[in-house]
CSV table of C-alpha atoms in Angstrom, one decimal:
chain,number,residue,atom,x,y,z
A,175,MET,CA,-12.9,24.9,9.1
A,176,ILE,CA,-10.8,23.9,5.6
A,177,VAL,CA,-8.3,21.1,5.9
A,178,ALA,CA,-7.2,21.1,2.4
A,179,ILE,CA,-6.0,18.4,1.1
A,180,VAL,CA,-3.8,19.2,-2.3
A,181,ASP,CA,-5.0,17.3,-5.6
A,182,TYR,CA,-3.0,17.4,-8.5
A,183,GLY,CA,-3.4,13.7,-10.0
A,184,SER,CA,-1.2,12.2,-7.7
A,185,GLY,CA,-2.5,8.6,-6.8
A,186,ASN,CA,-6.1,7.8,-4.8
A,187,LEU,CA,-7.2,10.3,-2.6
A,188,ARG,CA,-10.4,9.1,-1.2
A,189,SER,CA,-9.1,7.1,1.3
A,190,ALA,CA,-7.3,9.8,2.6
A,191,ALA,CA,-9.8,11.8,2.2
A,192,LYS,CA,-12.4,8.6,4.2
A,193,ALA,CA,-8.8,9.2,6.9
A,194,PHE,CA,-9.5,12.6,7.6
A,195,GLU,CA,-13.5,12.6,7.7
A,196,ARG,CA,-13.0,9.4,10.1
A,197,ALA,CA,-10.7,12.0,12.4
A,198,VAL,CA,-12.3,14.4,12.1
A,199,ARG,CA,-15.5,12.7,13.2
A,200,GLU,CA,-14.1,10.6,16.2
A,201,ALA,CA,-12.5,13.9,17.3
A,202,GLU,CA,-15.8,16.3,17.0
A,203,LEU,CA,-14.5,18.8,15.1
A,204,ALA,CA,-16.3,21.2,12.9
A,205,ALA,CA,-14.2,20.7,10.6
A,206,GLU,CA,-14.5,20.2,6.3
A,207,VAL,CA,-12.2,18.1,4.7
A,208,ARG,CA,-11.9,19.3,1.6
A,209,VAL,CA,-10.1,17.3,-1.6
A,210,THR,CA,-8.9,20.5,-3.5
A,211,ALA,CA,-6.9,21.9,-7.1
A,212,ASP,CA,-7.9,25.1,-6.4
A,213,PRO,CA,-5.2,27.0,-4.9
A,214,ASP,CA,-7.8,29.7,-3.1
A,215,ASP,CA,-8.8,26.6,-1.3
A,216,LEU,CA,-5.5,26.9,0.4
A,217,ASP,CA,-5.6,30.4,1.5
A,218,ARG,CA,-9.0,29.4,3.3
A,219,ALA,CA,-7.7,26.8,4.4
A,220,GLY,CA,-7.1,26.1,8.3
A,221,HIS,CA,-4.5,23.0,7.8
A,222,ILE,CA,-2.9,21.9,4.5
A,223,VAL,CA,-2.3,17.9,3.5
A,224,LEU,CA,0.0,17.2,0.6
A,225,PRO,CA,-0.1,14.0,-0.3
A,226,GLY,CA,1.9,12.3,-3.0
A,227,VAL,CA,2.6,8.4,-4.3
A,228,GLY,CA,4.7,7.8,-8.0
A,229,ALA,CA,7.8,9.3,-8.4
A,230,PHE,CA,9.6,12.6,-6.8
A,231,ALA,CA,9.4,14.6,-10.4
A,232,ASP,CA,6.3,13.4,-11.9
A,233,CYS,CA,4.7,14.6,-8.0
A,234,ARG,CA,7.0,17.8,-8.4
A,235,ARG,CA,5.9,18.4,-12.0
A,236,GLY,CA,1.8,17.5,-11.2
A,237,LEU,CA,2.2,20.1,-8.8
A,238,GLU,CA,3.7,22.3,-11.1
A,239,ALA,CA,0.8,21.9,-13.6
A,240,LEU,CA,-1.5,23.4,-11.4
A,241,PRO,CA,-1.3,26.9,-11.4
A,242,GLY,CA,-0.7,29.1,-9.2
A,243,MET,CA,-0.4,25.9,-6.5
A,244,VAL,CA,3.0,26.0,-5.3
A,245,GLU,CA,3.0,29.5,-5.0
A,246,ALA,CA,-0.4,29.2,-2.7
A,247,LEU,CA,1.4,26.4,-0.9
A,248,ARG,CA,4.5,28.6,0.1
A,249,ARG,CA,2.7,31.6,0.6
A,250,ASN,CA,0.2,29.6,3.4
A,251,VAL,CA,2.4,27.1,4.9
A,252,ILE,CA,6.0,29.3,4.8
A,253,GLU,CA,4.9,32.6,5.2
A,254,ARG,CA,1.1,32.1,7.2
A,255,GLY,CA,2.6,29.3,9.3
A,256,ARG,CA,-0.5,27.5,8.5
A,257,PRO,CA,-0.2,23.4,10.1
A,258,PHE,CA,1.2,21.4,6.9
A,259,LEU,CA,1.4,17.4,6.4
A,260,GLY,CA,2.9,15.7,3.8
A,261,ILE,CA,2.3,12.1,3.1
A,262,CYS,CA,5.2,9.5,1.4
A,263,VAL,CA,6.4,11.6,-1.4
A,264,GLY,CA,4.2,15.0,-0.4
A,265,MET,CA,6.8,14.8,2.3
A,266,GLN,CA,9.6,14.0,0.2
A,267,LEU,CA,9.3,17.2,-1.8
A,268,LEU,CA,10.0,19.3,1.4
A,269,ALA,CA,13.3,18.1,0.7
A,270,ASP,CA,16.1,20.4,-1.4
A,271,ILE,CA,16.8,17.7,-3.7
A,272,GLY,CA,15.4,14.2,-5.2
A,273,ARG,CA,17.6,11.4,-6.7
A,274,GLU,CA,14.5,9.3,-8.1
A,275,HIS,CA,15.5,8.8,-11.9
A,276,GLY,CA,18.6,12.0,-11.4
A,277,ASP,CA,18.5,15.1,-9.6
A,278,HIS,CA,15.4,17.2,-9.4
A,279,PRO,CA,14.9,19.7,-7.2
A,280,GLY,CA,12.6,20.0,-3.7
A,281,PHE,CA,11.0,22.8,-2.4
A,282,GLY,CA,13.5,23.1,0.3
A,283,TRP,CA,12.0,23.8,3.3
A,284,ILE,CA,13.3,21.3,5.1
A,285,GLY,CA,16.9,20.2,4.6
A,286,GLY,CA,18.1,17.3,3.1
A,287,GLU,CA,17.9,15.1,0.5
A,288,VAL,CA,15.7,11.9,-1.1
A,289,ALA,CA,18.3,8.8,-1.9
A,290,ALA,CA,17.5,5.5,-2.6
A,291,LEU,CA,16.7,2.7,0.3
A,292,ALA,CA,20.3,0.6,0.0
A,293,PRO,CA,19.6,-1.7,2.7
A,294,ALA,CA,22.8,-4.0,3.1
A,295,ASP,CA,21.1,-7.0,3.6
A,296,PRO,CA,20.0,-8.3,0.4
A,297,ALA,CA,16.7,-10.1,2.3
A,298,LEU,CA,15.5,-6.7,2.8
A,299,LYS,CA,13.6,-5.8,-0.2
A,300,VAL,CA,13.0,-2.8,-1.9
A,301,PRO,CA,9.9,-1.4,-1.9
A,302,HIS,CA,10.0,-1.1,1.9
A,303,MET,CA,6.6,-2.2,1.8
A,304,GLY,CA,4.4,-3.8,4.6
A,305,TRP,CA,4.5,-2.5,8.8
A,306,ASN,CA,7.0,-1.9,10.7
A,307,GLU,CA,8.0,0.0,13.6
A,308,LEU,CA,8.5,3.5,15.0
A,309,GLU,CA,11.2,4.6,17.1
A,310,LEU,CA,10.3,7.5,18.3
A,311,ILE,CA,12.8,10.8,18.4
A,312,ARG,CA,10.9,13.9,19.8
A,313,SER,CA,7.8,12.1,21.2
A,314,ASP,CA,6.8,14.9,23.2
A,315,HIS,CA,5.9,16.1,19.9
A,316,PRO,CA,2.2,17.1,19.5
A,317,LEU,CA,1.6,15.0,15.9
A,318,LEU,CA,3.0,11.8,18.0
A,319,GLY,CA,0.4,12.3,21.3
A,320,GLY,CA,-0.8,8.9,22.3
A,321,ILE,CA,2.1,6.9,19.6
A,322,GLY,CA,4.8,5.7,21.3
A,323,SER,CA,7.5,3.4,20.5
A,324,GLY,CA,7.1,0.2,18.2
A,325,ALA,CA,3.6,1.5,17.5
A,326,HIS,CA,3.3,-0.1,13.5
A,327,ALA,CA,2.9,2.8,10.3
A,328,TYR,CA,2.3,1.5,7.2
A,329,PHE,CA,5.0,2.9,4.6
A,330,VAL,CA,5.6,2.1,0.5
A,331,HIS,CA,8.8,3.3,-0.7
A,332,SER,CA,12.3,2.9,-2.4
A,333,PHE,CA,14.0,6.3,-1.3
A,334,GLY,CA,13.7,7.8,1.8
A,335,PHE,CA,14.1,11.5,3.1
A,336,VAL,CA,18.1,12.5,4.7
A,337,CYS,CA,17.5,14.8,6.9
A,338,ALA,CA,20.1,17.5,6.6
A,339,ASN,CA,19.6,18.4,10.4
A,340,PRO,CA,19.1,15.3,13.2
A,341,ASP,CA,16.7,18.3,14.8
A,342,HIS,CA,14.1,17.9,12.3
A,343,LEU,CA,13.7,13.7,12.6
A,344,LEU,CA,10.7,13.4,14.6
A,345,ALA,CA,10.6,9.3,14.7
A,346,THR,CA,12.7,6.5,12.2
A,347,VAL,CA,12.0,3.4,11.4
A,348,ASP,CA,14.7,0.6,11.4
A,349,TYR,CA,15.1,-0.9,7.4
A,350,GLY,CA,18.9,-1.7,7.4
A,351,GLY,CA,19.5,0.8,9.6
A,352,PRO,CA,17.8,4.2,10.5
A,353,VAL,CA,14.9,5.7,7.8
A,354,SER,CA,13.0,9.1,8.4
A,355,ALA,CA,9.4,7.6,9.2
A,356,VAL,CA,8.5,11.5,11.1
A,357,ILE,CA,10.4,14.4,10.3
A,358,GLY,CA,8.9,18.3,10.9
A,359,ARG,CA,10.4,21.8,11.8
A,360,ASP,CA,8.1,24.6,12.8
A,361,ASN,CA,4.7,24.5,11.7
A,362,LEU,CA,5.2,22.0,8.6
A,363,VAL,CA,5.7,17.9,9.1
A,364,GLY,CA,5.7,15.0,7.2
A,365,THR,CA,5.5,11.3,7.4
A,366,GLN,CA,7.0,8.4,5.6
A,367,PHE,CA,4.3,6.0,6.1
A,368,HIS,CA,0.6,6.5,5.0
A,369,PRO,CA,-1.2,7.5,7.9
A,370,GLU,CA,-4.6,6.8,6.5
A,371,LYS,CA,-3.7,3.0,5.5
A,372,SER,CA,-2.2,2.6,9.0
A,373,GLN,CA,-5.5,2.0,11.3
A,374,ALA,CA,-5.3,3.2,14.5
A,375,VAL,CA,-2.0,4.3,14.7
A,376,GLY,CA,-2.9,6.5,11.5
A,377,LEU,CA,-6.0,7.2,12.3
A,378,ARG,CA,-4.5,8.9,16.1
A,379,LEU,CA,-1.6,10.8,14.3
A,380,ILE,CA,-4.3,12.5,11.1
A,381,GLY,CA,-6.2,13.8,14.8
A,382,ASN,CA,-3.5,15.3,16.2
A,383,PHE,CA,-2.4,16.7,13.1
A,384,LEU,CA,-5.7,18.1,13.2
A,385,ALA,CA,-5.8,19.6,16.1
A,386,TRP,CA,-2.3,20.6,16.4
A,387,ARG,CA,-1.6,24.6,16.9
A,388,PRO,CA,1.8,25.7,16.0
B,250,MET,CA,12.2,-4.9,12.1
B,251,LEU,CA,9.3,-4.9,8.9
B,252,LYS,CA,6.6,-7.3,9.9
B,253,VAL,CA,5.9,-10.6,7.3
B,254,ARG,CA,2.0,-9.8,6.2
B,255,ILE,CA,-0.7,-11.9,6.1
B,256,ILE,CA,-3.5,-11.6,3.5
B,257,PRO,CA,-6.6,-13.1,3.5
B,258,CYS,CA,-8.1,-12.4,-0.3
B,259,LEU,CA,-12.1,-12.5,-0.7
B,260,ASP,CA,-12.9,-14.0,-4.6
B,261,VAL,CA,-15.3,-11.8,-5.6
B,262,GLU,CA,-17.9,-12.4,-8.5
B,263,GLY,CA,-21.2,-10.3,-8.7
B,264,GLY,CA,-20.5,-8.7,-5.5
B,265,ARG,CA,-20.1,-11.5,-3.6
B,266,VAL,CA,-17.6,-13.5,-1.5
B,267,VAL,CA,-16.8,-16.9,-3.4
B,268,LYS,CA,-13.8,-19.1,-3.0
B,269,GLY,CA,-13.5,-21.9,-5.6
B,270,VAL,CA,-11.8,-25.4,-5.0
B,271,ARG,CA,-9.1,-24.7,-8.2
B,272,PHE,CA,-11.7,-21.8,-9.1
B,273,VAL,CA,-14.9,-23.9,-10.2
B,274,ASP,CA,-17.3,-25.6,-7.9
B,275,LEU,CA,-17.9,-21.5,-6.1
B,276,VAL,CA,-19.3,-21.9,-2.7
B,277,ASP,CA,-20.7,-18.8,-1.2
B,278,ALA,CA,-19.2,-17.4,1.5
B,279,GLY,CA,-20.4,-14.1,2.1
B,280,ASP,CA,-20.5,-10.1,1.9
B,281,PRO,CA,-17.4,-8.6,1.1
B,282,VAL,CA,-17.5,-5.3,2.7
B,283,GLU,CA,-18.6,-7.3,5.8
B,284,GLN,CA,-16.2,-9.8,6.1
B,285,ALA,CA,-13.4,-6.8,5.0
B,286,ARG,CA,-14.3,-5.2,8.1
B,287,VAL,CA,-14.0,-8.3,10.5
B,288,TYR,CA,-10.6,-8.8,8.8
B,289,ASP,CA,-9.6,-5.2,9.6
B,290,ALA,CA,-10.6,-5.4,13.5
B,291,ALA,CA,-8.9,-9.1,13.5
B,292,GLY,CA,-5.6,-7.4,12.3
B,293,ALA,CA,-5.1,-8.8,9.4
B,294,ASP,CA,-2.2,-6.5,7.1
B,295,GLU,CA,-3.5,-5.9,4.2
B,296,LEU,CA,-6.7,-7.6,2.3
B,297,CYS,CA,-7.4,-8.5,-1.5
B,298,PHE,CA,-10.2,-8.6,-3.2
B,299,LEU,CA,-10.0,-11.1,-7.0
B,300,ASP,CA,-13.2,-9.8,-9.5
B,301,ILE,CA,-12.8,-13.8,-10.5
B,302,THR,CA,-15.2,-13.0,-13.4
B,303,ALA,CA,-13.5,-10.1,-14.0
B,304,SER,CA,-12.6,-11.7,-17.5
B,305,HIS,CA,-16.4,-12.5,-18.8
B,306,GLU,CA,-18.7,-10.0,-16.8
B,307,ASN,CA,-19.9,-6.1,-16.0
B,308,ARG,CA,-16.8,-4.9,-13.9
B,309,ASP,CA,-19.4,-1.9,-12.0
B,310,THR,CA,-20.1,-4.9,-8.9
B,311,ILE,CA,-16.4,-4.2,-7.5
B,312,LEU,CA,-16.2,-0.6,-8.0
B,313,ASP,CA,-18.8,-0.6,-5.7
B,314,VAL,CA,-17.3,-3.0,-3.3
B,315,VAL,CA,-14.2,-1.0,-3.5
B,316,ARG,CA,-16.0,2.1,-2.5
B,317,ARG,CA,-17.8,0.8,-0.1
B,318,THR,CA,-14.7,-1.1,1.7
B,319,ALA,CA,-12.3,2.4,1.7
B,320,GLU,CA,-14.7,4.2,4.1
B,321,GLN,CA,-14.3,2.2,6.8
B,322,CYS,CA,-11.5,0.2,6.3
B,323,PHE,CA,-7.6,2.7,6.7
B,324,MET,CA,-5.6,-0.6,5.7
B,325,PRO,CA,-4.0,-1.2,2.1
B,326,LEU,CA,-6.6,-2.8,-0.2
B,327,THR,CA,-5.2,-4.6,-3.2
B,328,VAL,CA,-7.8,-5.5,-6.3
B,329,GLY,CA,-6.9,-7.9,-9.1
B,330,GLY,CA,-9.2,-9.7,-12.2
B,331,GLY,CA,-9.5,-8.3,-15.4
B,332,VAL,CA,-7.3,-5.4,-15.2
B,333,ARG,CA,-6.7,-4.6,-18.6
B,334,THR,CA,-6.3,-0.9,-19.2
B,335,ILE,CA,-4.9,2.3,-17.7
B,336,GLU,CA,-9.0,3.2,-17.7
B,337,ASP,CA,-9.5,0.1,-15.3
B,338,ILE,CA,-6.6,1.2,-13.0
B,339,ARG,CA,-7.3,4.2,-12.7
B,340,ARG,CA,-11.2,3.7,-11.7
B,341,LEU,CA,-10.3,1.0,-9.0
B,342,LEU,CA,-7.5,3.5,-7.7
B,343,LEU,CA,-10.4,6.2,-7.7
B,344,ALA,CA,-12.8,3.8,-5.6
B,345,GLY,CA,-10.4,3.8,-3.5
B,346,ALA,CA,-7.7,0.4,-3.6
B,347,ASP,CA,-4.6,0.8,-3.7
B,348,LYS,CA,-2.7,-1.2,-5.6
B,349,VAL,CA,-3.9,-3.3,-8.4
B,350,SER,CA,-3.0,-6.8,-9.6
B,351,ILE,CA,-1.8,-7.5,-13.2
B,352,ASN,CA,-1.9,-11.3,-15.0
B,353,THR,CA,-3.6,-11.7,-18.1
B,354,ALA,CA,-2.9,-7.8,-19.6
B,355,ALA,CA,0.6,-8.2,-18.8
B,356,VAL,CA,1.2,-11.1,-20.8
B,357,LYS,CA,-0.5,-10.7,-23.7
B,358,MET,CA,1.0,-7.1,-23.5
B,359,PRO,CA,3.6,-6.8,-21.0
B,360,GLU,CA,4.5,-2.9,-22.2
B,361,PHE,CA,1.2,-2.2,-19.8
B,362,VAL,CA,2.9,-2.9,-17.0
B,363,ALA,CA,5.5,-0.1,-18.1
B,364,GLU,CA,2.8,2.0,-18.5
B,365,ALA,CA,0.9,1.3,-15.7
B,366,ALA,CA,4.0,1.9,-13.4
B,367,GLU,CA,5.0,4.8,-15.4
B,368,LYS,CA,1.6,6.5,-15.0
B,369,PHE,CA,0.7,5.8,-11.1
B,370,GLY,CA,4.1,4.9,-9.5
B,371,SER,CA,5.5,0.8,-9.1
B,372,GLN,CA,4.0,1.4,-5.2
B,373,CYS,CA,0.6,0.1,-6.9
B,374,ILE,CA,1.2,-2.3,-9.4
B,375,VAL,CA,1.1,-6.0,-8.6
B,376,VAL,CA,2.0,-8.4,-11.2
B,377,SER,CA,0.5,-11.7,-10.5
B,378,VAL,CA,2.3,-14.2,-11.5
B,379,ASP,CA,0.1,-17.4,-12.1
B,380,ALA,CA,2.8,-20.6,-12.9
B,381,LYS,CA,1.8,-24.1,-12.8
B,382,THR,CA,4.8,-26.8,-12.7
B,383,ALA,CA,5.7,-27.6,-16.6
B,384,ALA,CA,8.4,-30.2,-16.0
B,385,PRO,CA,10.6,-30.5,-13.0
B,386,GLY,CA,12.4,-27.5,-11.8
B,387,ARG,CA,10.7,-25.8,-14.7
B,388,PHE,CA,8.0,-23.5,-14.0
B,389,GLU,CA,5.4,-21.9,-16.8
B,390,ILE,CA,2.9,-19.1,-16.6
B,391,PHE,CA,-0.6,-19.6,-17.4
B,392,THR,CA,-3.4,-16.8,-17.8
B,393,HIS,CA,-7.4,-16.7,-17.4
B,394,GLY,CA,-7.6,-18.5,-13.9
B,395,GLY,CA,-5.0,-21.0,-14.2
B,396,ARG,CA,-6.8,-22.0,-18.1
B,397,ALA,CA,-4.6,-20.9,-20.4
B,398,ALA,CA,-0.7,-22.1,-20.6
B,399,THR,CA,1.7,-19.9,-22.1
B,400,GLY,CA,4.6,-21.5,-23.1
B,401,ILE,CA,6.6,-18.8,-20.5
B,402,ASP,CA,9.3,-18.9,-18.2
B,403,ALA,CA,8.1,-18.1,-14.8
B,404,ILE,CA,11.1,-16.9,-13.4
B,405,ALA,CA,12.5,-14.7,-16.2
B,406,TRP,CA,9.2,-13.6,-16.4
B,407,ALA,CA,9.0,-12.2,-12.7
B,408,LYS,CA,12.6,-10.9,-13.6
B,409,ARG,CA,10.9,-9.0,-15.9
B,410,MET,CA,8.3,-7.9,-14.8
B,411,VAL,CA,10.3,-6.3,-12.4
B,412,ASP,CA,12.1,-4.4,-14.4
B,413,TYR,CA,9.2,-3.3,-16.5
B,414,GLY,CA,8.1,-1.8,-13.3
B,415,ALA,CA,6.2,-3.6,-11.2
B,416,GLY,CA,6.2,-3.3,-7.3
B,417,GLU,CA,5.2,-6.7,-6.3
B,418,LEU,CA,4.8,-10.1,-7.0
B,419,LEU,CA,1.7,-12.2,-6.4
B,420,VAL,CA,2.7,-16.0,-6.9
B,421,THR,CA,0.2,-18.1,-7.2
B,422,SER,CA,0.6,-21.8,-8.2
B,423,MET,CA,-1.7,-22.7,-9.7
B,424,ASP,CA,-1.0,-26.8,-9.3
B,425,ARG,CA,-1.7,-26.1,-5.5
B,426,ASP,CA,-4.8,-22.6,-5.3
B,427,GLY,CA,-7.7,-24.6,-3.8
B,428,THR,CA,-5.7,-28.1,-2.8
B,429,GLN,CA,-4.9,-26.6,0.6
B,430,VAL,CA,-1.6,-28.8,0.2
B,431,GLY,CA,0.6,-25.6,0.9
B,432,PHE,CA,1.9,-23.6,-1.2
B,433,ASP,CA,4.5,-24.7,-4.1
B,434,ILE,CA,7.8,-23.8,-2.1
B,435,PRO,CA,10.2,-24.2,-5.3
B,436,LEU,CA,7.9,-21.6,-7.4
B,437,THR,CA,7.8,-18.8,-4.8
B,438,ARG,CA,11.5,-19.3,-3.6
B,439,ALA,CA,12.9,-19.1,-7.0
B,440,ILE,CA,11.0,-15.8,-7.9
B,441,ALA,CA,11.6,-14.1,-4.3
B,442,ASP,CA,15.4,-15.0,-4.6
B,443,ALA,CA,15.6,-13.9,-7.9
B,444,VAL,CA,13.9,-10.3,-7.7
B,445,ARG,CA,14.3,-7.3,-5.1
B,446,VAL,CA,10.8,-6.1,-4.8
B,447,PRO,CA,8.7,-8.1,-2.3
B,448,VAL,CA,6.8,-11.7,-3.3
B,449,ILE,CA,3.4,-12.5,-1.5
B,450,ALA,CA,3.1,-16.8,-1.9
B,451,SER,CA,-0.6,-17.7,-2.7
B,452,GLY,CA,-1.7,-20.7,-3.2
B,453,GLY,CA,-3.1,-24.1,-1.5
B,454,VAL,CA,-2.7,-22.9,2.0
B,455,GLY,CA,-4.3,-25.6,4.4
B,456,SER,CA,-2.8,-25.2,7.3
B,457,LEU,CA,-0.9,-22.9,9.6
B,458,ASP,CA,2.3,-24.6,9.2
B,459,HIS,CA,2.1,-23.8,5.5
B,460,LEU,CA,2.3,-20.1,6.0
B,461,VAL,CA,5.3,-20.8,8.0
B,462,ALA,CA,6.8,-22.4,5.5
B,463,GLY,CA,5.7,-19.7,2.5
B,464,VAL,CA,8.4,-17.0,4.7
B,465,ARG,CA,10.8,-18.9,5.9
B,466,ASP,CA,11.3,-21.9,3.1
B,467,ALA,CA,9.9,-19.9,0.4
B,468,HIS,CA,11.2,-16.5,1.5
B,469,ALA,CA,8.4,-14.9,0.6
B,470,SER,CA,7.7,-11.4,2.6
B,471,ALA,CA,3.4,-11.4,2.9
B,472,VAL,CA,1.5,-14.5,2.6
B,473,LEU,CA,-2.0,-14.5,1.1
B,474,ALA,CA,-4.5,-17.2,1.9
B,475,ALA,CA,-8.5,-17.2,1.7
B,476,SER,CA,-10.5,-20.3,2.9
B,477,ILE,CA,-8.5,-21.2,5.5
B,478,PHE,CA,-9.8,-16.9,6.6
B,479,HIS,CA,-13.1,-17.3,6.1
B,480,PHE,CA,-14.4,-20.4,6.5
B,481,GLY,CA,-13.7,-20.1,9.8
B,482,THR,CA,-10.7,-22.8,10.3
B,483,PHE,CA,-8.3,-20.2,11.4
B,484,THR,CA,-8.7,-16.9,12.6
B,485,ILE,CA,-5.9,-13.9,11.5
B,486,ALA,CA,-4.5,-14.1,15.5
B,487,GLU,CA,-4.0,-17.7,15.4
B,488,ALA,CA,-2.1,-17.4,12.0
B,489,LYS,CA,-0.4,-14.6,13.5
B,490,ALA,CA,0.5,-16.3,16.7
B,491,HIS,CA,1.8,-19.8,15.0
B,492,LEU,CA,3.5,-17.5,13.1
B,493,ARG,CA,5.3,-15.8,15.9
B,494,ARG,CA,6.0,-19.0,18.0
B,495,ALA,CA,7.9,-20.2,14.3
B,496,GLY,CA,10.1,-17.1,15.1
B,497,ILE,CA,8.5,-15.0,12.0
B,498,ALA,CA,8.2,-11.1,13.2
B,499,VAL,CA,4.4,-10.3,12.8
B,500,ARG,CA,2.7,-7.4,13.8
B,501,VAL,CA,0.5,-7.6,16.7
B,502,ASP,CA,-1.4,-4.0,17.9
B,503,ALA,CA,-3.4,-3.8,14.8
B,504,GLY,CA,-6.8,-1.8,16.1
B,505,SER,CA,-6.0,-1.8,19.5
B,506,ALA,CA,-3.0,-0.9,21.5
B,507,ILE,CA,-1.6,1.7,19.5
B,508,ASP,CA,1.2,2.5,22.2
B,509,GLY,CA,4.2,0.0,21.1
B,510,GLY,CA,3.4,-3.1,21.0
């Protein structure tokens, strides 16, 4: 099985790849982690990961700059139902619209918008940066197996995913009010935090994703 | 609830960990990758490598250290020291760093921070604000490891750097660094209260009470220390327990209990 991590020039994928390789080893899976900019690799992949750091529109542009990549994502994730994990901005791109530096269309695969964090308490800094506790809403979701409410994950973001359908919210984090931490529907999941930077909790989530057969 | 971060900093020279007292008289304290693994297992919230000879010497040793660390530690890693060009940042990020810390280059060419933030995102651009007290209540920016004065007001500078896209500020007191007499509270607090982004307090930690003061009195979102951790004066767990007793929320489930905590 190939685990495709889509490389469209957004940030450092080395640590993400290393974390997935570690999770593959620990779960004793026969999987190859492939960091790729080739849309054909998505057709061959059993699991697809879309990372993303930086601004919403920049990430969207970066993806569009790879000929056939957005189409390959749509074909494999939406039509073929391959398990998909979006990380940080890779998750935010699933929204209908992103409101960072103006309004920009997302994929519209999970209804909602990506809006600026605006914690009322001025002591709460933006970006929301560091370790915060997950509050599980759907603890029965396979992605969250073995992870309990109160587990810490590492966040770095200034914008958050506001789900149109509350059923798509799998976990939240409290930052001056609830903020989406994990979202999903069918074969799609996304984390606002960085599992590849979240030590044991992150490796567990990655392992759960790799074992997931939605 | 967001937790206060405890960040051990490893000063690295030629691929080895050292810690200076006011940036001179270096004492070797081990292999950085080995140290990183220990801190990872001990529950450090982030790691920081400061390449202290970067301004003068070959920088490839730090890339190798970062690469080897990123293969083993799945936690946020910041690398600073001698970051001057977009290419420097790209190489560090590709080696496995999550954030880079910029000091001298930002002072020489503030637009570099804007360019870096635009290219890589604010989330990975830390601006290192190295300051000394110039007069009571007035703080001035220094570069080159505290050796060169600039005449720039530190508070105004901090605000400007955030406007340019810095996602976090690492505030180091050049008066306190290596002295173990505690953070410069007025300096750190003035900056933390003036900007929206998180501030890391740095320079001068000698006791666990200093860490508490950095958060409670200086309003820092994270505290960085070097000597007290890697000379074994205190462990990360002791530091967290002390902060917790002082009523400061810290993360305690690192690496072990996944469920809750």
